Coordinates of C-alpha atoms and ligand atoms in Angstrom, one line a residue:
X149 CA 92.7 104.8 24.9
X150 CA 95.9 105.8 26.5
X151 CA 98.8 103.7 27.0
X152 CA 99.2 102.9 30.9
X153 CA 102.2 104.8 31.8
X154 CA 103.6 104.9 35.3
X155 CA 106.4 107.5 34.4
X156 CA 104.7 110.5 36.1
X157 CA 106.9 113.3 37.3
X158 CA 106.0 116.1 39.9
X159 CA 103.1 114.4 41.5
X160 CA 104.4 115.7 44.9
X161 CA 103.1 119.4 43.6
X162 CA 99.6 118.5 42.7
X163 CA 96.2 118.6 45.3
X164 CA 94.7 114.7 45.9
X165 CA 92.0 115.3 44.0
X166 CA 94.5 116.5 40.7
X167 CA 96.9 113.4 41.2
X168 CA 94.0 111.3 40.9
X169 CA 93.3 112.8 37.7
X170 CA 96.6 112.4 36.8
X171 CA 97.0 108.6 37.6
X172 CA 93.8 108.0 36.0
X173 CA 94.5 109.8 32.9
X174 CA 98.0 107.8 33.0
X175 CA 96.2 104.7 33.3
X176 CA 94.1 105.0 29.9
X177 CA 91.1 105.4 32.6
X178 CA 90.2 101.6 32.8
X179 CA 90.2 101.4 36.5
X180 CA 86.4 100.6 37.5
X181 CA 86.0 100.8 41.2
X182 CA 89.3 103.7 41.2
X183 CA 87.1 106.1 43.0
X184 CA 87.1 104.1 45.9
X185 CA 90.8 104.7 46.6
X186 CA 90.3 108.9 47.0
X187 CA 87.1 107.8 48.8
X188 CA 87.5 107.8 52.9
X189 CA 84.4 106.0 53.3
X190 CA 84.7 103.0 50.9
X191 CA 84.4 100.8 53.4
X192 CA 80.9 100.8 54.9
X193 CA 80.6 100.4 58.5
X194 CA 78.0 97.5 57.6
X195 CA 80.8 95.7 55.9
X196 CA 83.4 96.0 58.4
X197 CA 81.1 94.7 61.0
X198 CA 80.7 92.1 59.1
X199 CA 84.7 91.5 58.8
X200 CA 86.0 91.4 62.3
X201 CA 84.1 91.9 65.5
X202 CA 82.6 94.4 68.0
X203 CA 83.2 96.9 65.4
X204 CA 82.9 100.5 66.7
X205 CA 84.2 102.6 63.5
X206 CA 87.2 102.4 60.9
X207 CA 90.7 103.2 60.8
X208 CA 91.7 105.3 57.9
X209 CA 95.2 105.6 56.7
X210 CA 96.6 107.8 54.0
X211 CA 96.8 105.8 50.7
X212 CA 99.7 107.1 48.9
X213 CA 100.7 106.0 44.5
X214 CA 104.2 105.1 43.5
X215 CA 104.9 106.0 40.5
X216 CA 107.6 104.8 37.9
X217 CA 107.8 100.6 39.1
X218 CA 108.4 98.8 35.7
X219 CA 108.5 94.9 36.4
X220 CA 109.1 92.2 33.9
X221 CA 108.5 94.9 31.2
X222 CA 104.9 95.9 32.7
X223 CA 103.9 99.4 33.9
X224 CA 102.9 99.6 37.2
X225 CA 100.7 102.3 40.0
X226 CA 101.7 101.3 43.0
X227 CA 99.1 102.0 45.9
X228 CA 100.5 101.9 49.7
X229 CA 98.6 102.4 52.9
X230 CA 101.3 103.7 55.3
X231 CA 101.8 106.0 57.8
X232 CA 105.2 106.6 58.0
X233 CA 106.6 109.7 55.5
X234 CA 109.1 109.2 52.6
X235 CA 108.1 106.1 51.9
X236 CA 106.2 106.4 49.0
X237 CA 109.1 109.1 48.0
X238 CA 111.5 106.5 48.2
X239 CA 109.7 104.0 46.4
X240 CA 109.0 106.0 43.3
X241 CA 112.8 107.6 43.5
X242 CA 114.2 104.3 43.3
X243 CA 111.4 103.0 40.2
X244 CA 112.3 105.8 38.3
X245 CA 116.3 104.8 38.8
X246 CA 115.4 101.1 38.1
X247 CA 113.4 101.5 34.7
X248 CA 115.9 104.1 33.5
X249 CA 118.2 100.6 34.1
X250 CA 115.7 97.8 32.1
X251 CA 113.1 98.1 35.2
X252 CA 112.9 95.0 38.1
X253 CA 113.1 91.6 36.6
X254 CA 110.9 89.2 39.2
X255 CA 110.0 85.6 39.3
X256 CA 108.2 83.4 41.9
X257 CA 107.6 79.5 42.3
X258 CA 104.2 77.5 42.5
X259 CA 102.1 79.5 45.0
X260 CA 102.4 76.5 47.9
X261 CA 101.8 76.2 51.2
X262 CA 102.0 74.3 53.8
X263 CA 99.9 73.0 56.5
X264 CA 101.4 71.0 59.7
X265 CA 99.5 68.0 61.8
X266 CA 100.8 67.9 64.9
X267 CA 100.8 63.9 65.9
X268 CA 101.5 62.7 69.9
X269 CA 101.8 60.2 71.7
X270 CA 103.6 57.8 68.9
X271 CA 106.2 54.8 70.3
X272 CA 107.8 53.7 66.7
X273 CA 107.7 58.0 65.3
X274 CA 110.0 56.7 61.9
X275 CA 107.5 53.4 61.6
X276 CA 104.7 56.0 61.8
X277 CA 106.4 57.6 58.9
X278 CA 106.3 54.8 57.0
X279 CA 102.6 54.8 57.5
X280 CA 102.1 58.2 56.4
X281 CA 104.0 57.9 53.2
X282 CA 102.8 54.5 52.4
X283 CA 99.3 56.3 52.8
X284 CA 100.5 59.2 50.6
X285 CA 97.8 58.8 48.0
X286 CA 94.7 58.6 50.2
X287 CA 95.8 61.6 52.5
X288 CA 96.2 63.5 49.4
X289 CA 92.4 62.3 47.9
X290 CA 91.3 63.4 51.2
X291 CA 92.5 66.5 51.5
X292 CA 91.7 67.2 47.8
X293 CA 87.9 65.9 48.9
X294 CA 86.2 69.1 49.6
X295 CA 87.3 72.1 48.2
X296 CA 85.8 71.5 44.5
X297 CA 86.6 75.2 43.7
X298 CA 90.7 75.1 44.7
X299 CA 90.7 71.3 42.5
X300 CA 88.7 72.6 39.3
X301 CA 91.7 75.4 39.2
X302 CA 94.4 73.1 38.9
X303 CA 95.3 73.7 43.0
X304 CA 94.7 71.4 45.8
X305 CA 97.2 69.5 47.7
X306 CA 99.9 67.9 45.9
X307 CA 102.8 66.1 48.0
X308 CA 103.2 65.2 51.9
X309 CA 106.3 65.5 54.1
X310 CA 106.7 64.4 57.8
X311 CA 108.9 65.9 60.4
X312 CA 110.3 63.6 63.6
X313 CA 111.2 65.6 67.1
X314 CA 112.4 64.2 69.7
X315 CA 111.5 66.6 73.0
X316 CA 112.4 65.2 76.8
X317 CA 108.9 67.5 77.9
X318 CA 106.3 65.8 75.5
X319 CA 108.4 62.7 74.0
X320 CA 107.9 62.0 70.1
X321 CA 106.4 64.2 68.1
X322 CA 105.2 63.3 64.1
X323 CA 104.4 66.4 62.5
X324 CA 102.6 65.5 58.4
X325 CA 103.1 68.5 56.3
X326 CA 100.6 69.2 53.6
X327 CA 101.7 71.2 50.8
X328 CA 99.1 72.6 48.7
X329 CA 99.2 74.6 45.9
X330 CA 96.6 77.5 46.6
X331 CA 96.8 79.4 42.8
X332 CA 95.4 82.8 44.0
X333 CA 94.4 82.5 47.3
X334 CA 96.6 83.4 50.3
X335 CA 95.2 80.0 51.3
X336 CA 95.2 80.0 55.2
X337 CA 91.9 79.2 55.3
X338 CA 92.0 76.9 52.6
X339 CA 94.7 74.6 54.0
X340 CA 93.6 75.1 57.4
X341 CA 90.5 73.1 56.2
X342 CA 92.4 70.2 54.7
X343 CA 94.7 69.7 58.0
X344 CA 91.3 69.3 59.9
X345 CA 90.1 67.3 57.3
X346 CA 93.3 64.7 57.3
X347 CA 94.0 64.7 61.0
X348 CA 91.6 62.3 62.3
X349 CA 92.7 59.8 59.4
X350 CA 96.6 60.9 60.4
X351 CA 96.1 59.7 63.7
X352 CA 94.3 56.5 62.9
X353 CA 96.8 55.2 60.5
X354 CA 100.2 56.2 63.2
X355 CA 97.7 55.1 66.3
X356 CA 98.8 58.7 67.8
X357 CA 96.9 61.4 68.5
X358 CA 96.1 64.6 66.7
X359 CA 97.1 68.2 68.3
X360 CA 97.8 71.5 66.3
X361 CA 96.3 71.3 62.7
X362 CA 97.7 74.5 61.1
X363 CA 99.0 76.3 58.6
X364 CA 103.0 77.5 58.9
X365 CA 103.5 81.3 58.0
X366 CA 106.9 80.1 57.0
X367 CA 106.1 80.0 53.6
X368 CA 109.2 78.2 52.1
X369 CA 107.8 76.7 48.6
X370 CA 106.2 79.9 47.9
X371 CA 109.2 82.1 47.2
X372 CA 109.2 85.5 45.3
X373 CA 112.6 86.6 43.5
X374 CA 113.3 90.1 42.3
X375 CA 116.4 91.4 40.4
X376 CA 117.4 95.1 39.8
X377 CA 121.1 96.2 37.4
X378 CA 121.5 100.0 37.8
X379 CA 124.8 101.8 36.3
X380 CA 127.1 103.1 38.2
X381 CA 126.1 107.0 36.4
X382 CA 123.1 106.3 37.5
X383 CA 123.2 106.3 40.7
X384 CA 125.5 109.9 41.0
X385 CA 124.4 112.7 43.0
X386 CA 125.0 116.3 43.4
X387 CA 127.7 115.5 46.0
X388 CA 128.6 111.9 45.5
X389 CA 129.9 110.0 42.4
X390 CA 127.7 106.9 41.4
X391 CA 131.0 104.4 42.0
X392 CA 131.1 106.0 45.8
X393 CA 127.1 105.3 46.5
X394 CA 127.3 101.7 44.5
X395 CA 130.1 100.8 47.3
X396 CA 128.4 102.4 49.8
X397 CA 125.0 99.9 49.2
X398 CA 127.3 97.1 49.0
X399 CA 128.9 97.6 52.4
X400 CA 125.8 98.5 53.7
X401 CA 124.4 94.9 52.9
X402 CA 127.8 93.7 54.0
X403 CA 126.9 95.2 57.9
X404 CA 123.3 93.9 57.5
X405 CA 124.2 89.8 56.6
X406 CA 126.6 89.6 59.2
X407 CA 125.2 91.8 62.5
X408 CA 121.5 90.7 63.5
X409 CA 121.2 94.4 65.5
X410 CA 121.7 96.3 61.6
X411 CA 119.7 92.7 59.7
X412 CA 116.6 93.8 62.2
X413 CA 116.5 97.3 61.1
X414 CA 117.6 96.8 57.3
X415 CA 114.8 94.0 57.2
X416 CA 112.4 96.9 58.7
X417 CA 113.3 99.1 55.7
X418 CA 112.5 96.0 53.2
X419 CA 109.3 95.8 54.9
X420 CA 108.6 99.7 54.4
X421 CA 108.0 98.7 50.9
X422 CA 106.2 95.7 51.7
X423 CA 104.0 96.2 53.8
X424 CA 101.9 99.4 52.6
X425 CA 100.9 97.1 49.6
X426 CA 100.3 94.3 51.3
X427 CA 97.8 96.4 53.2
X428 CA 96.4 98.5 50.7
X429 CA 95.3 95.1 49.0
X430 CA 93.3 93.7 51.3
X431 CA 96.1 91.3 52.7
X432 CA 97.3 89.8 55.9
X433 CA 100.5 91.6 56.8
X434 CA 100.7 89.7 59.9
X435 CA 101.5 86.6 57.8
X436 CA 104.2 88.1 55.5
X437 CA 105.8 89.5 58.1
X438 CA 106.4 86.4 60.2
X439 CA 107.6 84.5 57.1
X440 CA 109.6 87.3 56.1
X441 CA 111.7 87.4 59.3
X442 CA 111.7 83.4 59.9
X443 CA 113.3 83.1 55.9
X444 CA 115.9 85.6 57.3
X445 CA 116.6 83.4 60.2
X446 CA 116.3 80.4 58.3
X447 CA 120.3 79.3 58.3
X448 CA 120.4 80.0 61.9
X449 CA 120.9 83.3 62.3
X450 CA 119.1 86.0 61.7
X451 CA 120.4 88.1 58.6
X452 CA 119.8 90.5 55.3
X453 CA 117.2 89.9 52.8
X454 CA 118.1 91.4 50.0
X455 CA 122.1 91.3 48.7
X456 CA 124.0 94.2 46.9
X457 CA 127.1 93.4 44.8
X458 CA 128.6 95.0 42.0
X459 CA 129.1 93.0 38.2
X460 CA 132.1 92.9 36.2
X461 CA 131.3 96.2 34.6
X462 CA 130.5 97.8 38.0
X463 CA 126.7 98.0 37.9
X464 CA 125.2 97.7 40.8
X465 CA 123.5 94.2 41.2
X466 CA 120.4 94.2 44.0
X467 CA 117.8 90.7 44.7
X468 CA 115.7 90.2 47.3
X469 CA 114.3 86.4 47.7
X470 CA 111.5 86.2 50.3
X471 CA 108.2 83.8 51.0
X472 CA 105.2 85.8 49.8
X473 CA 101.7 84.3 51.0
X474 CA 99.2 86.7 49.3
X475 CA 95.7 86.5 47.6
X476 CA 94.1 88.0 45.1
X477 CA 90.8 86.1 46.1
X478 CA 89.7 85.2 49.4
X479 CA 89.8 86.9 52.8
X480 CA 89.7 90.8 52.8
X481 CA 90.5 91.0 48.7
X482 CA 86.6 90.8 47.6
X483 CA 85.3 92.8 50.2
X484 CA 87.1 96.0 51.2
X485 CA 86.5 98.1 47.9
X486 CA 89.5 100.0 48.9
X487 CA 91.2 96.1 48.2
X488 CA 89.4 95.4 45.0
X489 CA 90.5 99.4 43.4
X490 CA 94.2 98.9 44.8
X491 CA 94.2 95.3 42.5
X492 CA 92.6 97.1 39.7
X493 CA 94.5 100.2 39.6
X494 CA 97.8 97.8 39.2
X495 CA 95.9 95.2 36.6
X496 CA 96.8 92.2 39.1
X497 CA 96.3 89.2 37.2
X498 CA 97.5 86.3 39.2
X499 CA 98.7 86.2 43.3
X500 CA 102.0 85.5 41.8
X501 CA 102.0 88.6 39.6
X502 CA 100.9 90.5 42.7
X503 CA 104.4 88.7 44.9
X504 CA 105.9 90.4 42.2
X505 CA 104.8 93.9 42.4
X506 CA 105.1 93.6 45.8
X507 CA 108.5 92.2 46.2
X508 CA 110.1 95.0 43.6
X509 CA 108.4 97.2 46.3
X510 CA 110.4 96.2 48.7
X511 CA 114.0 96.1 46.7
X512 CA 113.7 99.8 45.7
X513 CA 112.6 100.9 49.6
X514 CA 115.7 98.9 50.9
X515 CA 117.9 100.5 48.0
X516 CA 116.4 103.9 49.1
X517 CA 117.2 103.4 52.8
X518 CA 120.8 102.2 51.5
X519 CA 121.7 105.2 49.5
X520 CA 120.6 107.6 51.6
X521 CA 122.4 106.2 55.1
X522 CA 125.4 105.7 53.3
X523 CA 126.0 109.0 51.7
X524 CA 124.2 112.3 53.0
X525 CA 122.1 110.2 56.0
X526 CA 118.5 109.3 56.6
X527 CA 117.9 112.8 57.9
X528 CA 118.0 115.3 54.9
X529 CA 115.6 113.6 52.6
X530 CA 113.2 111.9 55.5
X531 CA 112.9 114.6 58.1
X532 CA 111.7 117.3 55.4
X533 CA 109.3 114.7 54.9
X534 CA 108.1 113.8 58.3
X535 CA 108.5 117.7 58.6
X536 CA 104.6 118.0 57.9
X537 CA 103.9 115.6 60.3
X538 CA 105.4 117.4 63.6
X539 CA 103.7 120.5 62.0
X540 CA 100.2 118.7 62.2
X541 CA 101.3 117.6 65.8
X542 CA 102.4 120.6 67.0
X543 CA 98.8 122.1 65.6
X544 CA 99.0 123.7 62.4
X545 CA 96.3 123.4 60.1
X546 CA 95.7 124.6 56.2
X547 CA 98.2 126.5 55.0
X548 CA 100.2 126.9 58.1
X549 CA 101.3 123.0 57.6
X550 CA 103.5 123.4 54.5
X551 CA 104.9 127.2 55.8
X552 CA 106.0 125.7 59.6
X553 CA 107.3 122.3 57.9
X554 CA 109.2 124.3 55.8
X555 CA 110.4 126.6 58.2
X556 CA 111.7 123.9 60.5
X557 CA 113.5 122.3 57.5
X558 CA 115.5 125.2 56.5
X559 CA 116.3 126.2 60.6
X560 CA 117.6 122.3 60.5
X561 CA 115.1 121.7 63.6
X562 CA 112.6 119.3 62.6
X563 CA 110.9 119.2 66.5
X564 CA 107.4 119.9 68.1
X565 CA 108.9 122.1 70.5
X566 CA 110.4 124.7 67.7
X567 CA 106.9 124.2 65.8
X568 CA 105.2 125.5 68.7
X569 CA 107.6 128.0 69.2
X570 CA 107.3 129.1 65.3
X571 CA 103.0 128.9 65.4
X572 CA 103.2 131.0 68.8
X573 CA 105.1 133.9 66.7
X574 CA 102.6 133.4 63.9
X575 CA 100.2 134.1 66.0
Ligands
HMG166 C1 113.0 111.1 50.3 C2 113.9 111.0 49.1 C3 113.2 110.2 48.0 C4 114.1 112.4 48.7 O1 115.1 112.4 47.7 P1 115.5 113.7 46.8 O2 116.9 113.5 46.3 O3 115.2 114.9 47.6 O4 114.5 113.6 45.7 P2 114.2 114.5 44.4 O5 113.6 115.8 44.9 O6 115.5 114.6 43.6 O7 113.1 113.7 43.6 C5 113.4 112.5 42.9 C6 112.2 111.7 42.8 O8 111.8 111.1 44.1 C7 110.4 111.1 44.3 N1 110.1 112.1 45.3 C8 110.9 112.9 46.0 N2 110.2 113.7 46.9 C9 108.9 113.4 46.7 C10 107.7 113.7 47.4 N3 107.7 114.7 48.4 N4 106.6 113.2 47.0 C11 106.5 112.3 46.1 N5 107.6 111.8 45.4 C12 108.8 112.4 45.7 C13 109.8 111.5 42.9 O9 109.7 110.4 42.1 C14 110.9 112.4 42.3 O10 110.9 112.4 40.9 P3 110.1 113.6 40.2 O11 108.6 113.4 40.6 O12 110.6 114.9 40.7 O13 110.4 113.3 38.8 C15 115.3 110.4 49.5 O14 115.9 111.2 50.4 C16 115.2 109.0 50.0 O15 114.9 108.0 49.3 N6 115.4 108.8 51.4 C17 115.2 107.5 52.0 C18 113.9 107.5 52.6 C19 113.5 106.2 53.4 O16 114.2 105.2 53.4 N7 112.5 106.3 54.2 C20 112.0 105.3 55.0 C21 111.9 105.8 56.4 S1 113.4 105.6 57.3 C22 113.2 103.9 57.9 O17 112.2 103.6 58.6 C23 114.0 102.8 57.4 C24 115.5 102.7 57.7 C25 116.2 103.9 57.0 O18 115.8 102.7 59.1 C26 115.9 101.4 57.1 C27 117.3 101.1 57.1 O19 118.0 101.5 58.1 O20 117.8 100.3 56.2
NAI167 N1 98.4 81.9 60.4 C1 97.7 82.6 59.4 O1 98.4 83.3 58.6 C2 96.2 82.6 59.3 C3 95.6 83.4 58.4 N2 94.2 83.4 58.3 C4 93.5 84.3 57.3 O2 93.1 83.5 56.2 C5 92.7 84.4 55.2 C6 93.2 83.8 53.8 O3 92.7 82.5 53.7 P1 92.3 81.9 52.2 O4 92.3 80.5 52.3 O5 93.1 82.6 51.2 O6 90.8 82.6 52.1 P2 89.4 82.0 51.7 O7 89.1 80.7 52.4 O8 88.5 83.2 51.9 O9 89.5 81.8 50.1 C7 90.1 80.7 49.6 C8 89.1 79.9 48.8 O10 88.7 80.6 47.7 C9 88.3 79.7 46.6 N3 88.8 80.3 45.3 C10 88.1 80.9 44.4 N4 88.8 81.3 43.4 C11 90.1 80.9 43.7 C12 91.3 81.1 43.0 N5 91.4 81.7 41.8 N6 92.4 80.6 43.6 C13 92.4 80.0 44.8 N7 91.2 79.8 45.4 C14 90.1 80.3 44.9 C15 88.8 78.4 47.0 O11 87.8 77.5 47.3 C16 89.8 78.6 48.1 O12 89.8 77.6 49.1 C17 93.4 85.7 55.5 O13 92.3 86.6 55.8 C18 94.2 85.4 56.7 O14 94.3 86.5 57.5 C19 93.5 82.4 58.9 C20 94.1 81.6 59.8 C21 95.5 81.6 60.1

């Protein structure tokens, strides 16, 4: 059998149908359920109707593979469900840079999360505290009462911690934080279920009364860490030296951690990487994304995610640190098929392994987005991208896609009006 390989070169100049053979060659063809990422209709319409409601049909988005993405000395196919072009380009551009360079080094804590009890209507809030934690032990047995599954994993909740407000509108608020470690789920549901569970016992040992009994999508004990060291050679182009587009990174971080209006837009390019794989598994984007920009806010204001800095020896040094609620099992994982190939196709062990991947993801799209706007602009390299696109808009089909995008790329007017213009001469 093959070695899995994700060093693949020139995928951009082979059909769907011959990349797939490609990747699945490269990947020592172990990948059961792999068809169902080339196959539009792997979702059936019975089971989406029975995963949302008042289903009508589906929703298909391309599902692009970056290549190249070595992490903690493991090969890996990434799959990304996105619309937007370059992405994937980017991503497998910055992998290749990043293996040549010992590949993305990631780590990530306990997969915890946290649930919060909302408790009103409480005279003595600190005594109430008291309560709580002198109750520690049974809220935890309670919690861990149900969920026989989460418990026989080594999960379940494990520790409590309780939150005072004061608020001139409502008065004293007690808010009981369950943290519970999930192993592979994303856990919502899971934790959800224990808040519910512990509430009414909450409120009879404070005398308040339970409210909100939640989950928070600020997922601060569940924290993914990724590391990248590239050389300065590295990183040289045809018109810039590698020590000129190192510096560049750095003082493009530098704008990002200290202007919100750059943080917003340079957190939007982290999440260009993020997202596509959170969706193409079968995970709720929703969830990362609102724990992505509430860690970036989380000092008071709102600021980069990733930081760029240069060594001793001038390498360029990039992290990222985020919160990173996803599942392997449970909720849309097991059943879209399109979920269960993605997982496969990357040999997804563990929810942590799949923070990971995911995370690296993100640190090569933002050091993409980086290079490019601080040497030759986002333009050159995204435009002859989206090129195609504004082709499709402007209503070429087959062949005539690739000819006008072209066209418009070497004119230097990537618009729907000069597509038109160019398919009305065709014509
Ligand atoms: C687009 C590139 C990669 C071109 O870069 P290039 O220098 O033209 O690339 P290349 O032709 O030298 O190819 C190098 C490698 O890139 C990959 N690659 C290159 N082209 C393709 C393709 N067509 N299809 C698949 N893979 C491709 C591929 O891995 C290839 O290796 P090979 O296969 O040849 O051995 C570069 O210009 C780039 O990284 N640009 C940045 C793109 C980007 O950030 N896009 C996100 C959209 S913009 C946005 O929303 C976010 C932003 C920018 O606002 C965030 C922020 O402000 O921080
Ligand atoms: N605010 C939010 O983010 C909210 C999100 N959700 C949704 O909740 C869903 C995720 O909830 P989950 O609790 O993850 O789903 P789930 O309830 O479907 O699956 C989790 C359950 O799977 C079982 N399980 C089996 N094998 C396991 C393993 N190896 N590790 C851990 N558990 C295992 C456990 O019993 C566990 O409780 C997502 O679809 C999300 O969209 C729901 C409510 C709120």
């Amino acid at each position: 059998m093959t070695k899995y390989c994700s060093q693949l070169s020139g995928l951009r100049h082979l059909s769907p149908s011959a990349r797939f053979e490609k990747i699945d060659e490269a990947t020592g063809e172990l990948m059961s359920g792999i068809e169902s990422l080339s196959d539009a209709t792997a979702l059936s319409m019975a089971s989406a109707d029975g995963m949302i409601e008042n289903v009508i049909g589906l929703f298909e988005l391309p599902l692009g593979v970056a290549a190249n993405f070595q992490i903690n000395g493991k090969d890996y196919f990434v799959p990304m469900a996105v619309e937007e072009p370059s992405v994937v380009a980017a991503a497998s551009y910055m992998a290749k840079i990043v293996r040549e360079n010992g590949g993305f080094k990631a780590v990530s804590s306990a997969p915890i999360m946290r649930a919060q009890i909302q408790l009103l209507g409480i005279g003595d809030p600190f005594g109430a505290r008291q309560k709580l934690l002198q109750h520690k032990d049974e809220i935890l047995a309670l919690a861990n009462s149900k969920d026989r599954v989460l418990i026989e994993l080594g999960g379940g909740c494990c520790d409590i911690e309780i939150e005072i407000f004061e608020d001139t509108r409502i008065g004293s608020m007690v808010v009981l934080h369950l943290l519970v470690d999930v192993r592979d789920a994303m856990g919502a549901n899971t934790v959800n279920t224990m808040a519910e569970l512990v509430a009414p016992f909450a409120a009879q040992i404070t005398g308040g009364d339970a409210r909100l009994r939640i989950l928070s999508n600020l997922a601060d004990r569940r924290i993914v860490s990724v590391y990248v060291s590239i050389s300065r050679d590295s990183l040289t182009t045809n018109n810039f030296d590698g020590d000129r587009v190192a510096s560049g990174i750095v003082e493009a971080c530098v704008l990002a951690e200290i202007d919100p209006y750059r943080a917003a837009t340079h957190n939007k390019g982290i999440m260009n990487g993020i997202d596509p794989v959170v969706l193409a598994t079968g995970n709720d984007w929703r969830a990362v994304e609102a724990g992505a920009h509430a860690w970036a806010a989380k000092d008071g204001q709102y600021t980069s995610l990733t930081r760029w800095e240069r060594d001793k020896s001038g390498n360029l040094i990039g992290t990222l640190e985020l919160p990173m609620p996803v599942g392997i099992v449970g909720g849309a994982t097991k059943t879209h098929p399109a979920a269960k190939a993605a997982l496969n196709l990357m040999r997804i062990g563990s929810a942590n392994e799949l923070a990971e991947v995911i995370a690296s993801v993100g640190l090569a799209q933002n050091m993409a987005a980086l290079r490019a706007l601080s040497t030759e602009g986002i333009q050159r390299g995204h435009m002859a991208l989206h090129a195609r696109n504004i082709a499709i808009a402007a209503g070429a089909t087959g062949a005539e896609i690739d000819h006008i995008a072209k066209e418009l790329v070497r004119i230097g007017d990537v618009s729907v009006d000069r597509a038109h213009g160019l398919l009305t001469i065709q014509k």
